[in-house]
XYZ file of C-alpha atoms in Angstrom:
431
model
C 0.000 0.000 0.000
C 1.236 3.294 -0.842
C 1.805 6.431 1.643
C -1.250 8.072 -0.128
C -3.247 5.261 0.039
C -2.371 4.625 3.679
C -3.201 8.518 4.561
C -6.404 8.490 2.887
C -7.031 4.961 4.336
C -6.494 7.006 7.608
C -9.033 9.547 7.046
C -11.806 7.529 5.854
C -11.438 5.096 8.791
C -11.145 8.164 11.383
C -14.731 9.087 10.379
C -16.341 5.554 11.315
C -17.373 6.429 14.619
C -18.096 10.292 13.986
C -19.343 10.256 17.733
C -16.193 9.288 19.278
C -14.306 10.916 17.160
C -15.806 14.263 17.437
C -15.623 13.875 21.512
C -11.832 13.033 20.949
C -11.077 16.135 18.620
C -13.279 18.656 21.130
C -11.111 17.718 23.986
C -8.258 18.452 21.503
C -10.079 21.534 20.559
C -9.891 23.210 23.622
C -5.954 22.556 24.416
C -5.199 23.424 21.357
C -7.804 27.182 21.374
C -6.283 27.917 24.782
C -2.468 27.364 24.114
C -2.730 29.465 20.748
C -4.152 32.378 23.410
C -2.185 31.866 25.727
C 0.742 31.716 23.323
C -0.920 35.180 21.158
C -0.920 36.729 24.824
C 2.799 36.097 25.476
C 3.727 37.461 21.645
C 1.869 40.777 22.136
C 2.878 41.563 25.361
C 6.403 40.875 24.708
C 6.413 42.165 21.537
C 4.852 45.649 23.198
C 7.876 45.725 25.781
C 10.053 44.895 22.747
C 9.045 47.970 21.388
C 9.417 49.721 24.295
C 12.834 49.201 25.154
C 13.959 50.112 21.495
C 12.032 53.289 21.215
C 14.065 54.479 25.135
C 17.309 54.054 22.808
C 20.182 54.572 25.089
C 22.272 51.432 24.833
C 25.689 52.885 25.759
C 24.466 54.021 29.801
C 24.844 52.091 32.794
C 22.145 53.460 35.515
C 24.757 53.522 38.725
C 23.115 53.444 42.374
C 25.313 52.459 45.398
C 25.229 48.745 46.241
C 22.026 48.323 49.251
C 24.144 47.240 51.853
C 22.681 43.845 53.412
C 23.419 42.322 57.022
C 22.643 38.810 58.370
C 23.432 40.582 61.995
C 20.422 42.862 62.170
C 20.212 46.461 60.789
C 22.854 48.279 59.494
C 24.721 50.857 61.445
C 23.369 54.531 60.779
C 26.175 56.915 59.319
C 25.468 60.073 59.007
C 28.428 60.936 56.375
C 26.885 58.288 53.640
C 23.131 57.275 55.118
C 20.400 58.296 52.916
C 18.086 60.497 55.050
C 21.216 62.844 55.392
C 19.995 63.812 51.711
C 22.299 67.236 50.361
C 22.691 69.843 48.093
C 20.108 71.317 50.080
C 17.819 68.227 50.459
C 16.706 68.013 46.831
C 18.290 64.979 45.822
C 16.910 61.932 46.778
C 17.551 58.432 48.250
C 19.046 56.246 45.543
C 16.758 53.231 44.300
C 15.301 51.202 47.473
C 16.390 53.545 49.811
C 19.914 53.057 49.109
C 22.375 56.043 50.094
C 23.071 58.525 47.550
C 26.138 59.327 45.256
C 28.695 62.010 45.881
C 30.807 64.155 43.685
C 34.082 61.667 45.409
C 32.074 58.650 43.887
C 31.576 59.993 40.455
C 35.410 60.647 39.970
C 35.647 57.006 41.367
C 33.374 55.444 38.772
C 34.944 57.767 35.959
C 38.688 56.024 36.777
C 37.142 52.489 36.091
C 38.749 51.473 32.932
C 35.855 51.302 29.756
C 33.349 53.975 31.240
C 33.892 56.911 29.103
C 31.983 59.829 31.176
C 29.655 59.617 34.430
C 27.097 62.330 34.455
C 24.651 62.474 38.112
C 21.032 62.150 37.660
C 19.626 64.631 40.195
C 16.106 64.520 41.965
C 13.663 67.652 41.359
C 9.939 67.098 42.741
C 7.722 69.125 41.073
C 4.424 70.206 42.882
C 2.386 71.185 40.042
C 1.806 72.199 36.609
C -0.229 74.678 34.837
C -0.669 76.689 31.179
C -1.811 80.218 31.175
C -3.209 80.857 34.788
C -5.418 77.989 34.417
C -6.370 74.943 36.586
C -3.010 73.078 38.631
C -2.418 69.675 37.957
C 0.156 67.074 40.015
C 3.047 66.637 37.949
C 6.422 64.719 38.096
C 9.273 64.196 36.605
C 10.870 60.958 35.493
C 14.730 61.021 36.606
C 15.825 59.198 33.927
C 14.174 61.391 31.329
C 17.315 62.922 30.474
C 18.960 59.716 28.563
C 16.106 58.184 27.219
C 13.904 58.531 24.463
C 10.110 59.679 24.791
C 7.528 57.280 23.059
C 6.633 60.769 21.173
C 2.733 61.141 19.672
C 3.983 64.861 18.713
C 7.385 67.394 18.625
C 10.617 65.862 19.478
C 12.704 64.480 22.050
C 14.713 67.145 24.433
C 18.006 68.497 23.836
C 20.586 68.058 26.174
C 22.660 70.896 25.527
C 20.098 73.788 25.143
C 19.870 76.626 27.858
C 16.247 76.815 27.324
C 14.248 74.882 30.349
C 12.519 71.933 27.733
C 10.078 69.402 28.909
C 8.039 66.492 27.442
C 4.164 66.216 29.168
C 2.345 63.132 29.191
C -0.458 63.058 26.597
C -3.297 62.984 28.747
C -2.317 66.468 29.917
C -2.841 67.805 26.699
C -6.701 68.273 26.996
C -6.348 69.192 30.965
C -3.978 71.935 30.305
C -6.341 73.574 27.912
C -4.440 72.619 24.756
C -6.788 71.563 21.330
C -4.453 68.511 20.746
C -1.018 67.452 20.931
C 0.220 69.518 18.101
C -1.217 72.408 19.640
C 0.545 72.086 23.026
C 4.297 71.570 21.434
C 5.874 74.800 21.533
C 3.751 75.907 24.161
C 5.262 77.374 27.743
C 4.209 76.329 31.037
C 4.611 76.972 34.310
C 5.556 73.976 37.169
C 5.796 75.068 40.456
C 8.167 73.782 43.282
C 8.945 74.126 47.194
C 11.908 74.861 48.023
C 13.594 74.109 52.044
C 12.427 76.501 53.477
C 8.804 76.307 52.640
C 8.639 78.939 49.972
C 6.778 78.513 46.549
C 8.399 79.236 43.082
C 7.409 78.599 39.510
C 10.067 78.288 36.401
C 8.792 78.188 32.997
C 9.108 75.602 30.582
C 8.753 74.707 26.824
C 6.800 71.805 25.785
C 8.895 70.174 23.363
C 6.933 67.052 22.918
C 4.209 65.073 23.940
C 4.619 61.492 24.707
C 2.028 58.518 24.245
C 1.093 56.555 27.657
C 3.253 53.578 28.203
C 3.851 50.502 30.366
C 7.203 50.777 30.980
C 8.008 54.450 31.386
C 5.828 56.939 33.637
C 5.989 60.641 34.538
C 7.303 63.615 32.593
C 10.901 64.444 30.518
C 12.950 67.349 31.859
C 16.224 68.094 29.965
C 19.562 69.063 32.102
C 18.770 72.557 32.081
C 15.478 72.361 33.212
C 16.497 70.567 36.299
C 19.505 72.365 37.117
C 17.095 75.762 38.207
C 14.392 73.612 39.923
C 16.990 71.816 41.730
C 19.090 75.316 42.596
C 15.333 76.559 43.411
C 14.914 73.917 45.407
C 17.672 74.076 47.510
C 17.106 77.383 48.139
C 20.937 78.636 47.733
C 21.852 76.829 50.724
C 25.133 75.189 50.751
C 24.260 72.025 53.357
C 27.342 70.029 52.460
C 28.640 67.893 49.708
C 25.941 67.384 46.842
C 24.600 63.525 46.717
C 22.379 62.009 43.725
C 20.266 59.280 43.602
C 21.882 57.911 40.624
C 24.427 58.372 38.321
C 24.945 57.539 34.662
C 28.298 55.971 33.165
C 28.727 55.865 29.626
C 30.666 53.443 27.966
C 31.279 52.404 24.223
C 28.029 50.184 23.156
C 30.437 48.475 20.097
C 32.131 46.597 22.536
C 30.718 42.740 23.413
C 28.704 41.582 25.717
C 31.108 39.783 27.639
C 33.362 42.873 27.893
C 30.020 44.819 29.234
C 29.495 42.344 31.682
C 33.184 42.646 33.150
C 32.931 46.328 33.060
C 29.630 45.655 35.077
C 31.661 43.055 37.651
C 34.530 46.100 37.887
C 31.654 48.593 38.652
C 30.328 46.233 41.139
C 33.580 45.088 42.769
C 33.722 49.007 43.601
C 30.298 49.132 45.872
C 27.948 50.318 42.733
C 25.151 48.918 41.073
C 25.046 48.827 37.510
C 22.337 47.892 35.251
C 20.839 49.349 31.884
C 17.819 50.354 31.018
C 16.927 46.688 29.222
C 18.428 45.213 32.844
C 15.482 47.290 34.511
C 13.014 46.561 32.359
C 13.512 42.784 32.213
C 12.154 41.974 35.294
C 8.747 43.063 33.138
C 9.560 40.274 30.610
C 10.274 38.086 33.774
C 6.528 38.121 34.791
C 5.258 38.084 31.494
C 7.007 34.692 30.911
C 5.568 33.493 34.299
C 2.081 34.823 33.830
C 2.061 33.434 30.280
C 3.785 29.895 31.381
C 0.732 29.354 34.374
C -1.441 30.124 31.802
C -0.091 27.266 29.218
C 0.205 24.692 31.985
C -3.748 24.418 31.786
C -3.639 24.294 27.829
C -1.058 21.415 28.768
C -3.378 19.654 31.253
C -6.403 19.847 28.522
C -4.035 18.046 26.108
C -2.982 15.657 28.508
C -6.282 14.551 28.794
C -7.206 14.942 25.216
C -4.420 12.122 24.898
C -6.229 9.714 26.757
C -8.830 9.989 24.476
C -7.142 9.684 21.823
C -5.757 6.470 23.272
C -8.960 5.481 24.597
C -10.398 6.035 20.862
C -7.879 3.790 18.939
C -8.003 1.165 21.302
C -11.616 0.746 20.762
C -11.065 0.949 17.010
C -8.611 -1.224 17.079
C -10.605 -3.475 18.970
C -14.138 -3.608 16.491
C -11.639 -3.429 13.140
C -9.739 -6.840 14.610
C -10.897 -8.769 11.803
C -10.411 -6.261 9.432
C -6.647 -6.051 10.815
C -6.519 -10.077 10.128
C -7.998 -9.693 6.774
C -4.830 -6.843 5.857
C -2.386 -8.966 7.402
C -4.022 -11.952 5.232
C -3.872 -10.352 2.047
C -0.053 -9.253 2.996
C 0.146 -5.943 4.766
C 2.934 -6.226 6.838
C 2.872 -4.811 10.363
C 4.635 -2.050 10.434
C 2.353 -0.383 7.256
C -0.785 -1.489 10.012
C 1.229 0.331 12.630
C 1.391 3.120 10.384
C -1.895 3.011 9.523
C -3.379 3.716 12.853
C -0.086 6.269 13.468
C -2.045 8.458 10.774
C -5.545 7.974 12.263
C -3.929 9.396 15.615
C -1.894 12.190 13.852
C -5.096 13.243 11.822
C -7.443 13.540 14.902
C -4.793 15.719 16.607
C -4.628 17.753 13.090
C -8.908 18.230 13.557
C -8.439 19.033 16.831
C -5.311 21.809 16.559
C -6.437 23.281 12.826
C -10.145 24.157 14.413
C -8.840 25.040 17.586
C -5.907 27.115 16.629
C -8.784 29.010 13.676
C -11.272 29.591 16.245
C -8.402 31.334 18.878
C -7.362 33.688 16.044
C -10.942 34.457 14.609
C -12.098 35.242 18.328
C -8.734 36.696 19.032
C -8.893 39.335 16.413
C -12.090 40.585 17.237
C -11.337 40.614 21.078
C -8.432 42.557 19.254
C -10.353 45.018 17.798
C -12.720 45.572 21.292
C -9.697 45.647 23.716
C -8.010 48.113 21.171
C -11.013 50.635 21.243
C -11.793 50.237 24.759
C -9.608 49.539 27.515
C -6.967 49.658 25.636
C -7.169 52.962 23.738
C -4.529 54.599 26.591
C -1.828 52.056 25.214
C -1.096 53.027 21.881
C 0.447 50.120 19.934
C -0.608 47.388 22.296
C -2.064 44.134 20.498
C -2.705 42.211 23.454
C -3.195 39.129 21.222
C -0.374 38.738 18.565
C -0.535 35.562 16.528
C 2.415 34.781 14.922
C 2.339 32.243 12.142
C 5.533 30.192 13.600
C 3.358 29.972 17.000
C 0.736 29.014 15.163
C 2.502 26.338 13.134
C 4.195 25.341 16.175
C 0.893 24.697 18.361
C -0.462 22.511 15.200
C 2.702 20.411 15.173
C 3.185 20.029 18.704
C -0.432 18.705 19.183
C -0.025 16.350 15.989
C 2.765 15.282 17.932
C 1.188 14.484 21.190
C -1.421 12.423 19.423
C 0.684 10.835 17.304
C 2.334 9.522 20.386
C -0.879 8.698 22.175
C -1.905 6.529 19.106
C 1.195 4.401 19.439
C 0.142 2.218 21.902
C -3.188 1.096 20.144
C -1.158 1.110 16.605
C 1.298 -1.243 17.776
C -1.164 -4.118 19.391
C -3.105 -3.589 15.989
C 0.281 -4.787 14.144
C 1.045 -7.381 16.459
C -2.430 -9.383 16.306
C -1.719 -12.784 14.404
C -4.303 -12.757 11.194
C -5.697 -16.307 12.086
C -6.573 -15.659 15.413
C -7.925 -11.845 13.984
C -10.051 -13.421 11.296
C -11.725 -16.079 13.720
C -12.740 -12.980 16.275
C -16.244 -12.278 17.048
């Protein structure tokens, strides 16, 4: 018998019991609809963060902090020269990331001898109390820290300068209609007014130019400010008081982004082995992709334990099949099939079910998907430009298909191989 005739052999003989059969490809239906979501889920969101990270740019920093120090002998020793509530420059910069005590000017020059970092610039912390645009209503308003080496996700104008005199800022997009502004377009160019506290309780404002507007986003919140911008509010804010040496929260080293990854991870273990933390903006924003993978892995274990029992049935199916076609088998083996082609026979009946169950499964997730698309886009959604929650990627989607076909396959092998070990005497005298 030849491979076509065996495959369309298979077919025909999968429809006999349309009953059983149709049970046996639902339960594949469902493993197969939820693993192509669960899989569509895990593409979008990923391939949202993706996006993210590429449009923040900036692959040649380092985001320094000091090293948290840790202590398996109970808490650790306040000093006031380095601990983080002795905050200076006249208390407007602020406790590095988890509390952990701030840089100095002495720590900067240390991190700018380390061998590969090119320049360290300090990052320092402004807190903004408000914002407003021509006398009208006051909104809360803060500033990202970072702003200054990354790139805005921009829905209008363009990203700050870092060398102009002229106080620049990026605004969120849904302060465009709060600030009085007709649309984004409208509010670039525009000067506003943020206003600040400084030490000793007093009120200023300094104006700004709206440079751009920036979409909302998962992985980046709060306002841009470029160095010039922050420089006044943070001299504001200290109100001219010299309290000591300045500290920052963070710092940011520089280093050539041509160089490999393993010499960037040295560099890292040098900038480590010196009491810093080091880690890049894609190092702070993995721990998103970290989740992601878990969320997304939970939510394929179930798809797993559908298919798991779908392969039961599947076994359960053959066996039965296997057991009304005995005679049949005899008659084959009779006429000079040999025992493998049987075994191959009921291989394909196996394989086919699980290509029922995955093709109408896997249709049905993207047909529903891309209307739940469509819904989530224009509703929920609509403050996350560029999100498709559900992205289905023909390699997934060839990959679910061939991974269930695989699974059955290997649940019909059990029932395929007694079918091509029966003797045809004793299968031609069964009742």
């Amino acid at each position: 018998m030849k491979a076509t005739d065996l495959i369309g052999s298979a077919v025909r003989n999968t429809f006999r019991s349309k009953l059983r059969t149709t049970l046996t490809v639902l339960a594949l239906f469902i493993g197969a609809f939820t693993l192509t979501l669960t899989t569509a889920v895990g593409a979008g969101v990923t391939d949202y963060v993706t996006k993210q990270v590429a449009s923040l740019g900036s692959d040649d920093v380092f985001i320094i902090s000091r090293t948290v120090p840790t202590s398996t002998d109970g808490p650790v020793p306040y000093d006031p020269a380095t601990s983080s509530a002795s905050s200076g420059a006249g208390g407007t910069s602020l406790p590095g990331p988890g509390g952990s005590d701030p840089l100095t000017d002495p720590d900067l020059a240390e991190l700018a001898a380390i061998d590969g970092v090119l320049s360290v610039d300090p990052v320092q912390g402004i807190a903004i109390d408000f914002i407003e645009h021509a006398g009208g209503p006051q909104y809360e308003f803060s500033i990202n820290p970072t702003s200054s080496i990354t790139q805005a996700d921009l829905l209008a104008g363009e990203q700050l300068s870092q060398d102009s005199s002229t106080n620049e800022t990026v605004i969120p997009s849904d302060y465009v209609e709060s600030l009085g502004f007709a649309d984004a377009d409208d509010a670039v160019g525009s000067t506003v007014q943020l206003g600040l506290t400084d030490l000793l309780g007093e009120q200023h404002t300094v104006d700004a130019v709206v440079v751009g507007v920036s979409q909302d986003s998962l992985l980046a919140s709060g306002a841009g400010a470029n160095p010039a911008l922050v420089a006044e509010a943070a001299d504001l804010q200290s109100a001219r008081i010299d309290t000591g040496p300045a500290r920052y929260p963070l710092a940011v080293a520089y280093f050539d982004p041509s160089q490999s990854a393993a010499g960037i991870d040295t560099l890292r273990t040098e900038i480590a082995d010196a009491g810093f933390s080091a880690q890049t903006i894609q190092d702070q924003l993995g721990v998103i992709k970290t989740v992601i993978d878990g969320i997304v892995g939970v939510l394929n274990a179930f798809a797993v334990i559908a298919l798991i029992a779908a392969a039961f049935g599947i076994v359960n199916t053959l066996l039965m099949s296997v057991q009304e076609r005995t005679r049949e088998i005899g008659l084959m083996k009779a006429m000079g099939m040999r025992s493998g082609k049987v075994f191959s026979l009921f291989s394909l009946e196996a394989a086919f079910i699980g290509f029922l169950g995955s093709a109408i499964g896997v249709t049905s997730a993207v047909v529903i998907g891309t209307a739940l698309n469509s819904i989530l886009s224009a509703g929920p959604l609509s403050a996350l430009p560029g999100l498709e929650i559900l992205l289905f990627e023909p390699s997934a989607i060839i990959g679910v298909i061939a991974l269930i076909m695989a699974i059955a396959f290997v649940s019909g092998t059990l029932p395929a191989s007694r079918a091509a070990r029966k003797n045809p005497i004793d299968s031609l005298r069964y009742e």
